[in-house]
Amino acid sequence: MSKNYQILALKWRPKHFKDVVGQNHITETLQKAFEKNRIAQAFLFAGPRGVGKTTTARLLAMSLNGSDTPSTDYDTDSDAVKEIIEGRSMDVIEIDGASNRGIDEIRELRENIKFMPLSGKFKVVIIDEVHMLTVQAFNALLKTLEEPPTHVKFIMATTDIHKVPQTIISRCQRFDFLPMTNTVIKDRLKHILEVESVKIDDASLELIASKSDGSMRDALGFLDQVLVFSDKKISTEMVIDLLGIVPTEIYFNITDALHNKDGDSLILAIQKIRDKGYIIEDLLKGLIGHFRNLALLHYTNGLGLAGVSPEVAKAYTSIRYEWTLKDIVRLSTNLSELYSSIKQFSDQYLIFEMTLIKLLQFDKSVDIEKFLDSNIVESATPVETIKKSAPKAKSTPKVETNHKELKVEVEKKEVKEEKKAKSSRSKISIEDVKNSWSEILKKVSKERGSIGVLLETCIVGDLKDDTLELISYDSNEFSQKLLKDPFILSTINSVLKSSLKVNIVVDTNVAKIEEDVKEEINQDDIVKLFDGKDFA
């Protein structure tokens, strides 16, 4: 390694906003802010690791102090810019929030920023991982953010925006950085390798991009690792071996075995995993992603969302699994639950293997609606059941049933049942109804309390032509609707073992009669009641 060797993440760190990839919504906004001279006092950069937060913060500092006036058009060879790039600028203060998180450090910072900048236009304070500050430190910083000196600009970066107090967020111009897509990472790595005169195939780029999990810094770190062993050419096998990447073939081997319920093939795949020493967490994550791709196959152009290489896409489109979307989701859910709890197990291989064996026993999902509508239900008639289950009698003659004869038999049966029901109804008398009324009220009140209360106020009337008359003196429309509830009729017929009809008759005079009945009490009645004795 040469003395002046730089890792790719530093060597290829952007020096202008236009060089930043994957965050156009942020870089374009910041460039417009400088063009219109509308530069905020405090900035908050939020997003996952390795996506350009700190890089953008330094580019912002270069734009503020890199030339005579704030501008994105600065000279990267100037002393001011070089000092910022190399971290030697006295006007750009970089603080690690994780190691300088106390109130004393923030108080010291507040004292330092009172002084004017030495050479630049502004004193730029960059606080990385700002969410690590203590509550007291945030409170000390709050007043300064609310009324900062005009010569001070704050730039804060965090990977966990939820831990930053809302009072701090509200005083900053917030920018949310997005994870890098595999396409963006692949294009950037391809450009770097072209300049470095290193050949690489698309499959290797795809593997590195997938391994980086949306982080450009991680992708450059992996590329650095591979370049150490490469001889101006990077192969897929080299990337897989050096980075411990699980090849897509392993995922297909597992799903093939699960789909075909082939335990021997599953054991071979598990043995290969153990021999290679793959990290189980990475393997599980990749397997869940594999099931996700299988799910996308159920939709038109679904693999376009997966963002896989043409070679991998061809492998997906060639498979013929009979799994439904529900099957895939169910299998993926089991793996996701394992992934969320895998860290608590000391032997991760063991729990992973047992989970796969459990999934091997899963049956395919059955859609209950399709099952009920299928020929399986239709064929489960008593006649067919008898045909399938009963042995054939040798001497039983063949009986042919005509549809017309069957129809006549059914009609005769219905007539008999109707006659039987009429005969039953004719035996019910009004005395039977009154004798069973308390039982009817009890059953109705138990199931429908509000209806039971109304029914108790009704009076049993006459029984004419199989119609029971119930007299109600409550003319309220809502009450009448409740009394016509079919549950009352079904309960009456259930208790009486009849098929009566019910007619609700509203008679408000019942209430009036009760109100008009007033007994007059005179003195003679009182004397008679107490036997003429005076209890005073």
XYZ file of C-alpha atoms in Angstrom:
536
model
C 0.000 0.000 0.000
C 1.414 3.388 -0.964
C 2.147 5.989 1.660
C -0.432 8.413 0.319
C -3.175 5.802 -0.109
C -6.701 7.000 0.646
C -9.740 4.835 1.100
C -12.340 5.278 -1.617
C -14.873 6.885 0.744
C -12.442 9.799 1.317
C -10.846 9.861 -2.119
C -14.217 10.082 -3.868
C -15.991 12.272 -1.323
C -17.955 14.932 -3.280
C -16.449 18.439 -3.360
C -19.534 20.148 -4.851
C -23.262 19.707 -4.442
C -23.505 18.501 -8.032
C -21.258 15.522 -7.177
C -23.636 14.204 -4.506
C -25.695 11.282 -5.840
C -29.084 10.040 -4.733
C -30.085 13.182 -2.807
C -31.083 15.592 -5.559
C -34.108 16.853 -3.623
C -31.709 18.221 -0.983
C -28.731 19.437 -3.015
C -30.928 21.310 -5.500
C -32.806 23.052 -2.665
C -29.562 24.144 -0.996
C -28.139 25.457 -4.265
C -31.317 27.492 -4.828
C -31.019 28.885 -1.300
C -27.540 30.251 -2.084
C -28.665 31.636 -5.425
C -31.481 33.587 -3.752
C -29.435 34.377 -0.622
C -32.070 32.765 1.592
C -29.805 30.733 3.872
C -31.299 29.407 7.090
C -29.659 29.892 10.466
C -29.813 26.223 11.452
C -30.041 22.999 9.429
C -31.013 19.505 10.527
C -29.991 16.557 8.331
C -31.793 13.283 9.142
C -31.411 9.890 7.519
C -29.702 6.477 7.661
C -25.959 6.045 7.889
C -23.662 6.498 4.926
C -26.017 8.479 2.687
C -24.208 11.839 2.681
C -25.312 13.822 5.743
C -21.850 14.796 6.993
C -20.591 15.276 3.427
C -23.457 17.666 2.691
C -22.757 19.518 5.947
C -19.145 20.108 4.866
C -20.253 21.182 1.388
C -22.567 23.654 3.084
C -19.632 24.958 5.146
C -17.533 25.292 1.953
C -20.338 27.244 0.299
C -20.524 29.583 3.298
C -16.778 30.199 3.771
C -15.154 29.030 0.527
C -15.275 32.411 -1.228
C -15.703 36.086 -0.491
C -19.502 35.761 -0.477
C -21.662 32.712 0.250
C -21.811 30.757 -2.986
C -21.803 27.188 -4.270
C -19.298 28.246 -6.950
C -16.068 28.087 -4.926
C -12.523 27.040 -5.778
C -11.653 23.645 -4.318
C -7.946 24.508 -4.510
C -8.285 27.602 -2.319
C -6.770 27.533 1.170
C -10.141 28.086 2.853
C -11.727 25.088 1.135
C -8.687 22.857 1.675
C -8.753 23.660 5.391
C -12.405 22.645 5.586
C -11.771 19.423 3.630
C -8.830 18.502 5.845
C -10.633 19.508 9.052
C -8.172 22.330 9.898
C -10.479 25.328 9.584
C -10.788 27.394 12.772
C -14.163 28.682 11.636
C -15.722 25.241 11.119
C -16.272 23.454 14.423
C -17.141 19.748 14.155
C -18.522 18.066 17.279
C -19.296 14.392 17.795
C -22.569 14.320 19.707
C -21.869 10.823 21.000
C -18.669 11.764 22.864
C -19.448 15.428 23.623
C -22.995 15.055 24.815
C -22.984 16.847 28.175
C -24.137 20.270 29.215
C -20.558 21.439 29.909
C -19.509 20.895 26.280
C -22.538 22.820 25.005
C -21.854 25.681 27.444
C -18.266 25.831 26.189
C -19.549 25.898 22.625
C -21.897 28.766 23.441
C -18.968 30.768 24.786
C -16.789 30.071 21.729
C -19.357 31.100 19.134
C -19.668 34.543 20.656
C -16.411 35.508 18.962
C -16.343 36.544 15.318
C -14.901 34.135 12.691
C -11.167 34.453 11.989
C -11.083 34.351 8.184
C -14.457 33.260 6.841
C -17.839 34.939 6.830
C -19.394 32.581 9.358
C -18.611 30.310 12.237
C -20.105 26.961 11.184
C -20.954 24.459 13.908
C -21.464 20.874 12.726
C -22.890 18.524 15.390
C -22.896 14.910 14.235
C -25.226 12.350 15.888
C -26.997 15.203 17.642
C -29.640 12.852 19.071
C -26.991 11.581 21.521
C -26.991 14.860 23.473
C -28.456 14.788 26.974
C -31.701 16.565 27.844
C -29.735 19.228 29.731
C -27.432 19.752 26.726
C -30.435 20.168 24.425
C -31.904 22.735 26.812
C -28.619 24.645 26.832
C -28.522 24.577 23.021
C -32.136 25.633 22.647
C -31.689 29.286 23.588
C -28.753 29.686 21.202
C -30.749 28.151 18.341
C -33.679 30.429 19.079
C -31.616 33.626 18.945
C -28.239 32.748 17.374
C -25.576 35.343 16.549
C -25.782 36.461 12.921
C -22.266 35.157 12.223
C -23.084 31.576 13.313
C -24.637 28.740 11.306
C -25.653 25.437 12.916
C -25.689 22.157 10.968
C -26.862 19.093 12.872
C -26.960 15.500 11.624
C -28.768 12.492 13.100
C -29.586 8.895 12.259
C -32.463 8.863 14.757
C -34.670 11.903 14.297
C -37.227 10.597 16.813
C -34.783 11.198 19.672
C -34.317 14.867 18.810
C -36.692 17.111 20.832
C -39.416 18.791 18.810
C -38.343 22.148 20.211
C -34.972 21.701 18.473
C -36.485 20.431 15.204
C -38.878 23.377 14.987
C -35.983 25.838 15.036
C -34.134 24.173 12.145
C -34.602 23.757 8.424
C -35.030 20.001 8.191
C -33.819 17.805 5.318
C -34.540 14.069 5.175
C -31.903 11.975 3.384
C -33.084 8.820 1.632
C -31.351 5.426 1.463
C -29.440 4.909 -1.773
C -31.097 2.659 -4.309
C -29.124 -0.252 -5.743
C -29.182 1.450 -9.139
C -27.606 4.647 -7.790
C -24.917 2.699 -5.920
C -24.128 0.510 -8.941
C -23.790 3.529 -11.251
C -21.494 5.297 -8.793
C -19.279 2.238 -8.260
C -19.125 1.624 -12.004
C -17.957 5.199 -12.591
C -15.285 4.927 -9.880
C -13.964 1.629 -11.232
C -13.788 3.016 -14.761
C -11.575 5.839 -13.504
C -9.546 3.352 -11.452
C -9.195 1.139 -14.568
C -10.743 -1.909 -12.907
C -13.116 -4.243 -14.741
C -16.220 -5.584 -13.045
C -19.363 -7.384 -14.206
C -22.925 -6.338 -13.455
C -23.537 -9.329 -11.198
C -20.672 -8.292 -8.907
C -21.947 -4.724 -8.782
C -25.397 -6.042 -7.876
C -23.956 -8.114 -5.030
C -21.992 -5.193 -3.568
C -24.966 -2.834 -3.871
C -27.279 -5.325 -2.158
C -24.746 -5.969 0.606
C -24.401 -2.221 1.317
C -28.096 -1.957 2.254
C -28.572 1.563 0.882
C -25.335 3.029 2.285
C -22.876 4.515 -0.201
C -20.145 4.576 2.416
C -20.590 0.846 3.086
C -20.563 0.140 -0.659
C -17.259 1.982 -1.072
C -15.864 0.118 1.946
C -16.806 -3.247 0.436
C -15.314 -2.201 -2.894
C -12.090 -1.257 -1.113
C -12.006 -4.698 0.472
C -12.450 -6.442 -2.871
C -9.871 -4.282 -4.653
C -7.185 -5.487 -2.245
C -7.409 -8.992 -3.765
C -8.292 -8.069 -7.330
C -5.886 -7.949 -10.238
C -7.592 -5.138 -12.159
C -10.600 -7.417 -12.557
C -13.404 -8.256 -10.135
C -15.348 -11.500 -10.511
C -18.591 -12.630 -8.916
C -16.902 -15.520 -7.111
C -14.370 -13.121 -5.600
C -17.100 -10.804 -4.277
C -19.084 -13.695 -2.796
C -16.065 -15.210 -1.024
C -14.544 -11.971 0.283
C -17.757 -10.342 1.516
C -19.472 -13.508 2.714
C -22.484 -12.819 0.491
C -25.106 -15.538 0.324
C -25.571 -16.455 -3.357
C -29.090 -16.375 -4.775
C -28.722 -20.071 -5.569
C -28.953 -20.893 -1.839
C -32.306 -19.128 -1.553
C -33.678 -21.030 -4.540
C -32.414 -24.320 -3.075
C -34.294 -23.627 0.165
C -37.569 -22.618 -1.499
C -37.364 -25.539 -3.944
C -37.056 -27.954 -1.025
C -39.882 -26.302 0.924
C -42.172 -26.242 -2.112
C -41.536 -29.864 -3.027
C -41.480 -30.981 0.630
C -38.113 -32.537 -0.095
C -36.412 -32.940 3.276
C -33.227 -34.458 1.833
C -32.665 -31.439 -0.451
C -33.311 -29.102 2.474
C -30.680 -30.886 4.583
C -28.150 -30.527 1.743
C -28.842 -26.776 1.561
C -28.489 -26.442 5.348
C -25.191 -28.365 5.257
C -23.850 -26.017 2.593
C -24.830 -23.026 4.724
C -22.937 -24.443 7.702
C -19.877 -25.274 5.607
C -19.683 -21.728 4.229
C -20.271 -20.179 7.650
C -22.824 -17.621 6.480
C -24.057 -15.128 9.065
C -27.582 -16.259 9.948
C -28.949 -12.709 10.276
C -27.749 -11.867 6.768
C -29.073 -15.186 5.478
C -32.498 -14.607 7.025
C -32.698 -11.082 5.683
C -31.808 -12.300 2.196
C -34.314 -15.166 2.417
C -37.100 -12.757 3.416
C -36.136 -10.584 0.454
C -36.275 -13.689 -1.738
C -39.854 -14.411 -0.620
C -40.682 -10.787 -1.273
C -39.492 -11.206 -4.858
C -41.603 -14.363 -5.152
C -44.604 -12.365 -3.993
C -43.909 -9.672 -6.583
C -44.092 -12.326 -9.295
C -47.853 -12.397 -8.720
C -48.141 -8.868 -10.107
C -47.527 -7.436 -13.552
C -44.005 -5.987 -13.775
C -43.526 -6.884 -10.091
C -39.854 -7.764 -10.527
C -39.240 -4.218 -11.707
C -39.873 -3.127 -8.125
C -37.415 -5.724 -6.829
C -34.585 -4.089 -8.776
C -32.717 -7.338 -9.440
C -30.252 -7.883 -12.271
C -31.451 -9.338 -15.589
C -29.773 -12.682 -14.795
C -31.529 -12.966 -11.435
C -34.815 -11.795 -12.952
C -34.547 -14.564 -15.525
C -34.126 -17.124 -12.728
C -37.267 -15.840 -10.993
C -39.419 -15.867 -14.123
C -38.378 -19.445 -14.940
C -39.586 -20.993 -11.663
C -43.012 -22.610 -11.432
C -44.085 -22.690 -7.811
C -47.692 -23.594 -7.030
C -47.711 -21.397 -3.940
C -50.466 -18.827 -3.699
C -49.738 -15.319 -2.487
C -51.140 -16.326 0.902
C -48.680 -19.212 1.111
C -45.743 -16.908 0.396
C -46.886 -14.314 2.919
C -47.373 -16.991 5.582
C -43.890 -18.446 5.052
C -42.330 -14.975 4.982
C -44.109 -14.011 8.204
C -42.579 -16.977 10.033
C -39.108 -15.985 8.836
C -39.681 -12.337 9.785
C -40.676 -13.354 13.311
C -37.487 -15.409 13.582
C -35.381 -12.517 12.274
C -36.753 -10.170 14.934
C -35.827 -12.587 17.737
C -32.734 -14.362 16.378
C -30.286 -12.277 18.439
C -31.518 -13.768 21.709
C -30.420 -17.287 20.718
C -26.871 -18.434 21.389
C -27.011 -21.139 18.693
C -28.565 -19.285 15.755
C -27.896 -22.109 13.312
C -29.964 -24.502 15.423
C -33.056 -22.297 15.618
C -32.748 -21.430 11.917
C -32.589 -25.102 10.906
C -35.549 -26.043 13.111
C -37.603 -23.218 11.607
C -36.926 -24.479 8.086
C -37.901 -28.016 9.113
C -41.119 -26.618 10.581
C -41.863 -24.766 7.339
C -41.295 -28.033 5.491
C -44.427 -29.400 7.200
C -46.678 -26.530 6.102
C -49.606 -27.391 3.863
C -50.813 -25.076 1.146
C -53.386 -22.461 2.097
C -57.016 -23.131 1.228
C -59.313 -20.245 0.317
C -62.488 -20.965 2.276
C -64.737 -19.226 -0.267
C -63.335 -21.243 -3.157
C -63.553 -24.373 -1.048
C -67.243 -23.821 -0.344
C -67.924 -23.096 -4.010
C -65.881 -26.027 -5.268
C -67.095 -29.407 -6.524
C -65.936 -30.914 -3.250
C -68.940 -29.470 -1.439
C -71.304 -30.109 -4.310
C -70.293 -33.762 -4.504
C -70.756 -34.275 -0.762
C -74.492 -35.033 -1.141
C -75.980 -37.948 0.749
C -76.460 -39.942 -2.466
C -72.853 -39.497 -3.576
C -71.597 -40.192 -0.067
C -73.505 -43.464 -0.026
C -72.177 -44.404 -3.435
C -68.575 -43.792 -2.330
C -68.739 -45.313 1.138
C -71.163 -48.233 0.804
C -69.981 -51.468 -0.870
C -71.812 -52.582 -3.969
C -74.423 -55.268 -3.338
C -74.226 -58.115 -5.837
C -77.940 -58.960 -5.877
C -79.304 -55.401 -5.653
C -81.163 -54.508 -8.822
C -80.476 -51.189 -10.491
C -83.094 -48.560 -9.598
C -83.701 -45.661 -11.932
C -85.449 -42.597 -10.542
C -87.365 -40.315 -12.843
C -87.088 -36.561 -12.094
C -90.865 -36.131 -12.372
C -91.487 -38.927 -9.883
C -88.984 -37.370 -7.474
C -90.727 -34.008 -7.742
C -94.107 -35.585 -6.956
C -92.658 -37.296 -3.881
C -91.229 -33.996 -2.607
C -94.572 -32.233 -3.085
C -96.404 -34.985 -1.202
C -93.946 -34.671 1.655
C -94.433 -30.896 1.839
C -98.242 -31.316 1.919
C -97.971 -33.818 4.778
C -95.713 -31.470 6.762
C -98.120 -28.566 6.209
C -101.065 -30.651 7.414
C -99.080 -31.717 10.441
C -98.193 -28.084 11.252
C -101.881 -27.018 10.931
C -102.915 -29.865 13.191
C -100.349 -28.737 15.760
C -101.521 -25.116 15.580
C -105.159 -26.055 16.047
C -104.362 -27.611 19.385
C -102.964 -24.325 20.815
C -105.536 -22.407 22.936
C -105.449 -18.953 24.528
C -105.142 -20.653 27.924
C -101.966 -22.367 26.727
C -100.538 -18.997 25.709
C -101.413 -17.386 29.069
C -100.013 -20.287 31.029
C -96.718 -20.091 29.129
C -96.554 -16.280 28.991
C -94.243 -15.907 32.000
C -91.779 -18.349 30.433
C -91.942 -16.423 27.142
C -91.278 -13.130 28.931
C -88.334 -14.654 30.791
C -86.706 -15.936 27.593
C -87.205 -12.671 25.707
C -85.881 -10.578 28.617
C -82.814 -12.791 28.952
C -81.817 -12.376 25.293
C -83.236 -8.890 24.546
C -83.690 -6.885 27.741
C -85.153 -3.756 26.136
C -87.723 -5.763 24.162
C -88.594 -7.787 27.254
C -89.475 -4.631 29.200
C -91.892 -3.533 26.467
C -93.403 -7.002 26.114
C -94.155 -7.122 29.861
C -96.421 -4.094 29.449
C -98.478 -5.869 26.782
C -101.704 -7.770 27.472
C -102.468 -11.128 25.859
C -105.598 -10.710 23.754
C -107.482 -13.257 21.670
C -106.235 -16.124 19.528
C -108.067 -16.125 16.197
C -107.161 -18.070 13.064
C -103.728 -18.933 14.389
C -103.006 -15.237 15.046
C -102.192 -14.157 18.593
C -103.286 -10.670 19.496
C -101.100 -8.634 21.838
C -102.495 -5.346 23.161
C -100.035 -2.497 23.766
C -100.867 0.903 25.208
C -97.484 2.413 24.149
C -98.069 4.237 20.857
C -94.438 5.380 20.548
C -93.188 4.603 17.022
C -89.821 3.302 18.249
C -91.492 1.039 20.819
C -93.766 -0.409 18.149
C -90.766 -1.226 15.973
C -89.171 -3.093 18.867
C -92.338 -5.075 19.491
C -92.351 -6.204 15.859
C -88.924 -7.762 16.249
C -88.999 -11.312 14.748
C -87.300 -12.574 17.887
C -90.593 -12.234 19.827
C -92.488 -14.390 17.349
C -89.747 -17.019 17.213
C -89.620 -17.203 21.028
C -93.401 -17.583 21.338
C -93.475 -20.394 18.792
C -90.404 -22.004 20.353
C -92.017 -22.159 23.806
C -95.456 -23.201 22.544
C -94.040 -25.497 19.838
C -96.370 -23.826 17.367
C -96.307 -21.680 14.251
C -98.551 -18.798 15.318
C -98.610 -15.295 13.932
C -98.539 -12.203 16.163
C -100.553 -9.019 15.709
C -99.704 -5.971 17.846
C -102.804 -3.856 18.617
C -102.233 -0.367 20.014
C -104.942 0.647 22.514
C -104.125 3.801 24.477
C -107.422 3.588 26.370
C -105.879 0.957 28.600
C -103.683 3.568 30.145
C -106.582 6.045 30.453
C -108.742 3.494 32.251
C -105.994 2.919 34.776
C -105.581 6.657 35.275
C -109.344 7.256 35.686
C -109.772 4.649 38.412
C -109.495 6.618 41.630
C -110.751 5.330 44.975
C -112.289 7.864 47.305
C -111.200 7.405 50.923
C -113.472 8.842 53.650
C -113.203 9.130 57.425
C -115.481 6.162 58.171
C -113.138 3.843 56.250
C -110.197 5.004 58.344
C -112.090 4.487 61.625
C -113.133 1.002 60.499
C -109.567 0.119 59.544
C -108.186 0.899 63.017
C -111.243 -0.471 64.965
C -112.155 3.011 66.197
C -108.958 3.283 68.278
C -107.055 6.504 68.693
C -103.271 5.946 68.497
C -102.337 9.571 69.190
